[in-house]
mmCIF file of C-alpha atoms and ligand atoms in Angstrom:
data_model
loop_
_atom_site.group_PDB
_atom_site.id
_atom_site.type_symbol
_atom_site.label_atom_id
_atom_site.label_comp_id
_atom_site.label_asym_id
_atom_site.label_seq_id
_atom_site.Cartn_x
_atom_site.Cartn_y
_atom_site.Cartn_z
ATOM 1 C CA MET Y 1 79.897 -188.634 148.438
ATOM 2 C CA SER Y 2 79.995 -190.116 151.928
ATOM 3 C CA ILE Y 3 80.561 -187.808 154.851
ATOM 4 C CA SER Y 4 82.580 -189.169 157.754
ATOM 5 C CA PRO Y 5 84.405 -186.347 159.527
ATOM 6 C CA SER Y 6 86.665 -186.984 162.499
ATOM 7 C CA LYS Y 7 85.270 -183.732 163.858
ATOM 8 C CA ILE Y 8 82.822 -180.952 163.047
ATOM 9 C CA VAL Y 9 84.249 -177.559 163.930
ATOM 10 C CA CYS Y 10 81.646 -174.816 164.157
ATOM 11 C CA VAL Y 11 82.002 -171.056 164.230
ATOM 12 C CA GLY Y 12 79.696 -168.961 166.412
ATOM 13 C CA ARG Y 13 78.648 -165.318 165.923
ATOM 14 C CA ASN Y 14 80.241 -164.955 162.503
ATOM 15 C CA TYR Y 15 77.579 -162.615 161.080
ATOM 16 C CA VAL Y 16 77.064 -159.188 162.657
ATOM 17 C CA LYS Y 17 73.257 -159.172 162.511
ATOM 18 C CA HIS Y 18 72.955 -162.690 163.941
ATOM 19 C CA ALA Y 19 75.197 -161.852 166.903
ATOM 20 C CA ALA Y 20 73.034 -158.785 167.515
ATOM 21 C CA GLU Y 21 69.702 -160.642 167.295
ATOM 22 C CA LEU Y 22 70.738 -162.845 170.228
ATOM 23 C CA GLY Y 23 72.151 -159.893 172.163
ATOM 24 C CA ASN Y 24 75.794 -160.779 171.625
ATOM 25 C CA ALA Y 25 78.794 -158.812 170.437
ATOM 26 C CA VAL Y 26 80.883 -159.981 167.492
ATOM 27 C CA PRO Y 27 83.998 -161.704 168.846
ATOM 28 C CA ALA Y 28 87.461 -160.269 168.186
ATOM 29 C CA GLU Y 29 88.615 -163.639 166.869
ATOM 30 C CA PRO Y 30 86.601 -166.650 165.678
ATOM 31 C CA LEU Y 31 84.544 -168.295 168.418
ATOM 32 C CA ILE Y 32 84.676 -172.036 167.793
ATOM 33 C CA PHE Y 33 83.020 -175.122 169.241
ATOM 34 C CA LEU Y 34 82.576 -178.764 168.240
ATOM 35 C CA LYS Y 35 79.614 -180.868 167.230
ATOM 36 C CA PRO Y 36 80.024 -184.652 167.446
ATOM 37 C CA PRO Y 37 79.961 -186.617 164.179
ATOM 38 C CA SER Y 38 77.120 -188.660 165.709
ATOM 39 C CA ALA Y 39 74.873 -185.623 165.144
ATOM 40 C CA LEU Y 40 75.107 -185.984 161.353
ATOM 41 C CA ILE Y 41 72.075 -186.804 159.253
ATOM 42 C CA ARG Y 42 71.487 -186.615 155.506
ATOM 43 C CA PRO Y 43 68.728 -185.199 153.283
ATOM 44 C CA GLY Y 44 65.367 -186.727 154.092
ATOM 45 C CA ASP Y 45 66.302 -187.921 157.571
ATOM 46 C CA ALA Y 46 64.244 -186.506 160.442
ATOM 47 C CA ILE Y 47 65.489 -183.905 162.903
ATOM 48 C CA LEU Y 48 64.408 -185.277 166.285
ATOM 49 C CA LEU Y 49 63.285 -182.860 169.017
ATOM 50 C CA PRO Y 50 64.534 -184.239 172.343
ATOM 51 C CA PRO Y 51 61.896 -184.233 175.089
ATOM 52 C CA GLY Y 52 62.014 -181.415 177.616
ATOM 53 C CA VAL Y 53 64.721 -179.259 176.092
ATOM 54 C CA GLY Y 54 62.628 -176.206 175.172
ATOM 55 C CA ARG Y 55 63.309 -174.194 172.047
ATOM 56 C CA VAL Y 56 65.193 -175.885 169.207
ATOM 57 C CA ASP Y 57 66.383 -173.590 166.394
ATOM 58 C CA PHE Y 58 67.524 -173.987 162.807
ATOM 59 C CA GLU Y 59 70.805 -172.323 161.787
ATOM 60 C CA GLY Y 60 71.485 -172.370 158.054
ATOM 61 C CA GLU Y 61 75.196 -172.405 157.314
ATOM 62 C CA ILE Y 62 77.776 -172.906 154.602
ATOM 63 C CA GLY Y 63 79.739 -176.059 155.397
ATOM 64 C CA VAL Y 64 83.348 -176.581 154.351
ATOM 65 C CA VAL Y 65 84.634 -180.107 153.712
ATOM 66 C CA VAL Y 66 88.391 -180.358 154.227
ATOM 67 C CA GLY Y 67 90.106 -181.913 151.210
ATOM 68 C CA ARG Y 68 93.722 -181.954 152.307
ATOM 69 C CA ARG Y 69 95.229 -182.243 155.768
ATOM 70 C CA ALA Y 70 95.666 -178.757 157.233
ATOM 71 C CA ARG Y 71 98.028 -177.810 160.026
ATOM 72 C CA HIS Y 72 99.345 -174.286 160.510
ATOM 73 C CA VAL Y 73 98.100 -173.282 157.073
ATOM 74 C CA PRO Y 74 98.543 -169.649 156.059
ATOM 75 C CA GLU Y 75 95.374 -167.861 155.044
ATOM 76 C CA SER Y 76 96.747 -167.394 151.512
ATOM 77 C CA ASP Y 77 96.920 -171.198 151.023
ATOM 78 C CA ALA Y 78 93.701 -172.087 152.838
ATOM 79 C CA TRP Y 79 91.513 -172.725 149.760
ATOM 80 C CA ASP Y 80 94.008 -175.411 148.650
ATOM 81 C CA HIS Y 81 92.879 -177.448 151.657
ATOM 82 C CA VAL Y 82 89.161 -177.208 150.901
ATOM 83 C CA GLY Y 83 87.714 -180.154 148.997
ATOM 84 C CA ALA Y 84 84.047 -179.262 148.808
ATOM 85 C CA LEU Y 85 81.294 -177.065 150.137
ATOM 86 C CA VAL Y 86 77.985 -178.280 151.511
ATOM 87 C CA ALA Y 87 74.702 -176.981 152.917
ATOM 88 C CA LEU Y 88 74.557 -177.521 156.685
ATOM 89 C CA ASN Y 89 72.045 -176.967 159.476
ATOM 90 C CA ASP Y 90 73.588 -176.269 162.900
ATOM 91 C CA VAL Y 91 70.495 -177.292 164.856
ATOM 92 C CA THR Y 92 70.640 -175.803 168.352
ATOM 93 C CA ALA Y 93 68.728 -176.318 171.589
ATOM 94 C CA ARG Y 94 68.672 -172.579 172.348
ATOM 95 C CA ASP Y 95 67.463 -172.725 175.942
ATOM 96 C CA LEU Y 96 70.131 -175.291 176.859
ATOM 97 C CA GLN Y 97 72.808 -173.201 175.141
ATOM 98 C CA LYS Y 98 72.004 -170.290 177.458
ATOM 99 C CA LYS Y 99 71.586 -172.493 180.524
ATOM 100 C CA ASP Y 100 74.767 -174.553 180.119
ATOM 101 C CA GLY Y 101 77.288 -171.915 179.042
ATOM 102 C CA GLN Y 102 79.245 -174.729 177.398
ATOM 103 C CA TRP Y 103 77.472 -175.556 174.140
ATOM 104 C CA THR Y 104 78.189 -179.275 173.842
ATOM 105 C CA ARG Y 105 74.759 -180.471 174.909
ATOM 106 C CA ALA Y 106 72.801 -177.766 173.063
ATOM 107 C CA LYS Y 107 74.603 -178.454 169.791
ATOM 108 C CA GLY Y 108 75.322 -182.143 170.149
ATOM 109 C CA PHE Y 109 72.084 -184.115 170.112
ATOM 110 C CA ASP Y 110 71.718 -186.878 167.556
ATOM 111 C CA THR Y 111 70.248 -185.495 164.284
ATOM 112 C CA PHE Y 112 71.397 -181.904 165.057
ATOM 113 C CA CYS Y 113 73.714 -181.692 162.034
ATOM 114 C CA PRO Y 114 71.915 -182.208 158.719
ATOM 115 C CA VAL Y 115 74.229 -181.908 155.721
ATOM 116 C CA GLY Y 116 73.485 -182.057 152.004
ATOM 117 C CA GLU Y 117 75.451 -183.490 149.121
ATOM 118 C CA PRO Y 118 78.899 -181.850 149.003
ATOM 119 C CA ARG Y 119 79.881 -180.065 145.815
ATOM 120 C CA SER Y 120 83.518 -180.075 144.765
ATOM 121 C CA LEU Y 121 85.143 -176.694 145.222
ATOM 122 C CA SER Y 122 86.264 -176.724 141.593
ATOM 123 C CA GLU Y 123 82.577 -176.636 140.556
ATOM 124 C CA VAL Y 124 81.609 -173.763 142.850
ATOM 125 C CA ASP Y 125 81.452 -170.036 142.099
ATOM 126 C CA ARG Y 126 83.072 -168.811 145.291
ATOM 127 C CA ALA Y 127 82.238 -165.177 144.577
ATOM 128 C CA GLY Y 128 78.499 -165.860 144.517
ATOM 129 C CA LEU Y 129 78.223 -167.936 147.698
ATOM 130 C CA ALA Y 130 75.130 -167.323 149.809
ATOM 131 C CA VAL Y 131 73.005 -169.297 152.236
ATOM 132 C CA THR Y 132 69.206 -169.413 152.432
ATOM 133 C CA THR Y 133 66.957 -171.121 154.972
ATOM 134 C CA ARG Y 134 63.339 -171.965 154.280
ATOM 135 C CA VAL Y 135 60.866 -173.333 156.796
ATOM 136 C CA ASN Y 136 57.728 -174.796 155.231
ATOM 137 C CA GLY Y 137 58.686 -173.024 152.022
ATOM 138 C CA GLN Y 138 59.071 -169.558 153.549
ATOM 139 C CA ILE Y 139 62.433 -167.794 153.491
ATOM 140 C CA ARG Y 140 63.688 -167.215 157.022
ATOM 141 C CA GLN Y 141 67.399 -166.521 156.506
ATOM 142 C CA HIS Y 142 69.366 -165.239 153.557
ATOM 143 C CA ALA Y 143 72.853 -163.785 153.428
ATOM 144 C CA PRO Y 144 75.882 -163.767 151.154
ATOM 145 C CA ALA Y 145 79.099 -165.286 152.437
ATOM 146 C CA SER Y 146 80.612 -161.835 152.054
ATOM 147 C CA ASP Y 147 78.671 -160.864 155.197
ATOM 148 C CA MET Y 148 80.813 -163.200 157.314
ATOM 149 C CA VAL Y 149 82.917 -161.464 159.944
ATOM 150 C CA PHE Y 150 85.716 -163.974 159.340
ATOM 151 C CA ALA Y 151 85.862 -165.384 155.795
ATOM 152 C CA ILE Y 152 86.407 -169.061 154.996
ATOM 153 C CA PRO Y 153 90.216 -168.855 154.387
ATOM 154 C CA PHE Y 154 90.710 -166.974 157.633
ATOM 155 C CA LEU Y 155 88.621 -169.548 159.523
ATOM 156 C CA LEU Y 156 90.498 -172.535 158.101
ATOM 157 C CA ALA Y 157 93.874 -170.942 158.840
ATOM 158 C CA HIS Y 158 92.790 -170.049 162.366
ATOM 159 C CA ILE Y 159 91.403 -173.495 163.186
ATOM 160 C CA SER Y 160 94.449 -175.222 161.667
ATOM 161 C CA ARG Y 161 96.646 -173.445 164.191
ATOM 162 C CA ILE Y 162 94.641 -175.096 166.977
ATOM 163 C CA MET Y 163 93.897 -178.591 165.678
ATOM 164 C CA THR Y 164 94.975 -180.559 162.635
ATOM 165 C CA LEU Y 165 92.158 -180.692 160.112
ATOM 166 C CA GLU Y 166 91.893 -184.073 158.407
ATOM 167 C CA PRO Y 167 90.370 -184.797 154.989
ATOM 168 C CA GLY Y 168 86.622 -185.110 155.451
ATOM 169 C CA ASP Y 169 86.449 -182.864 158.502
ATOM 170 C CA LEU Y 170 83.645 -180.331 158.419
ATOM 171 C CA ILE Y 171 83.694 -176.656 159.281
ATOM 172 C CA ALA Y 172 80.348 -174.928 159.896
ATOM 173 C CA THR Y 173 80.987 -171.281 159.140
ATOM 174 C CA GLY Y 174 78.269 -169.613 161.191
ATOM 175 C CA THR Y 175 74.682 -168.559 160.617
ATOM 176 C CA PRO Y 176 73.196 -165.232 159.518
ATOM 177 C CA ASP Y 177 70.315 -163.478 161.249
ATOM 178 C CA GLY Y 178 66.796 -164.854 161.189
ATOM 179 C CA VAL Y 179 67.250 -167.945 163.357
ATOM 180 C CA GLY Y 180 64.049 -169.293 164.843
ATOM 181 C CA PRO Y 181 62.405 -172.307 166.434
ATOM 182 C CA LEU Y 182 61.384 -175.558 164.798
ATOM 183 C CA VAL Y 183 58.312 -177.534 165.787
ATOM 184 C CA ALA Y 184 57.211 -181.055 164.966
ATOM 185 C CA GLY Y 185 55.867 -181.258 161.436
ATOM 186 C CA ASP Y 186 58.059 -178.481 160.060
ATOM 187 C CA GLU Y 187 60.097 -178.984 156.927
ATOM 188 C CA VAL Y 188 63.377 -177.045 156.990
ATOM 189 C CA GLU Y 189 65.659 -176.560 154.013
ATOM 190 C CA ILE Y 190 69.110 -175.009 153.966
ATOM 191 C CA SER Y 191 70.391 -174.149 150.508
ATOM 192 C CA VAL Y 192 73.746 -172.777 149.460
ATOM 193 C CA GLU Y 193 73.652 -171.129 146.051
ATOM 194 C CA GLY Y 194 75.626 -173.086 143.518
ATOM 195 C CA VAL Y 195 76.331 -175.878 146.006
ATOM 196 C CA GLY Y 196 73.156 -177.692 146.990
ATOM 197 C CA ALA Y 197 70.582 -178.091 149.714
ATOM 198 C CA VAL Y 198 69.577 -180.217 152.664
ATOM 199 C CA ARG Y 199 65.895 -180.653 153.478
ATOM 200 C CA ASN Y 200 64.601 -182.437 156.578
ATOM 201 C CA THR Y 201 61.367 -182.819 158.441
ATOM 202 C CA VAL Y 202 61.115 -182.296 162.182
ATOM 203 C CA ARG Y 203 59.487 -184.621 164.661
ATOM 204 C CA GLU Y 204 59.452 -185.405 168.348
ATOM 205 C CA ALA Y 205 61.963 -187.973 169.518
ATOM 206 C CA ARG Y 206 60.359 -190.970 171.130
ATOM 207 C CA PRO Y 207 61.546 -191.320 174.736
HETATM 208 MG MG1 MG G 1 75.797 -172.059 164.138
#
């Protein structure tokens, strides 16, 4: 399946323990931001560390691929607008995120959004959803989707009241605790149980 979203809508601080590990409170309503589609890469592509940006982190997430246009969708109908789920890595330049306040630069570098092969929602066991991150084969993050502060239907309904979601748009649903830095030579894999995985190596970008 090709992936060509008009936008990538991401949710921040959607797991209690992850918010806490970075010293943040859980927001009262979903905290959202955008990544540009130009950040997308696929399995096997390299994550490029931009020169001079400091710490760059992995964030393993469950990605939602919109299947049907969604505008002002009630939470009870939200799953009808989901086409597929996908493993996603919300790669983040952590020092720039703190420095800028606005997250566009920290989240928006080319290669900062690896995604795997989407799996059709009809083939997914929604009850058993969980995300796992491995770096060089070692488990660094693991959490069930049930740990989300705001669940997928709530997120889709909320976002659809702000912006129309088009088929193919991606929603990154937030990362659990355990985030950490990547260095050149690392291999990072995000897997979503019953959905699939995205594995990428990390290297320095050439200036
Ligand atoms: Mg994230």
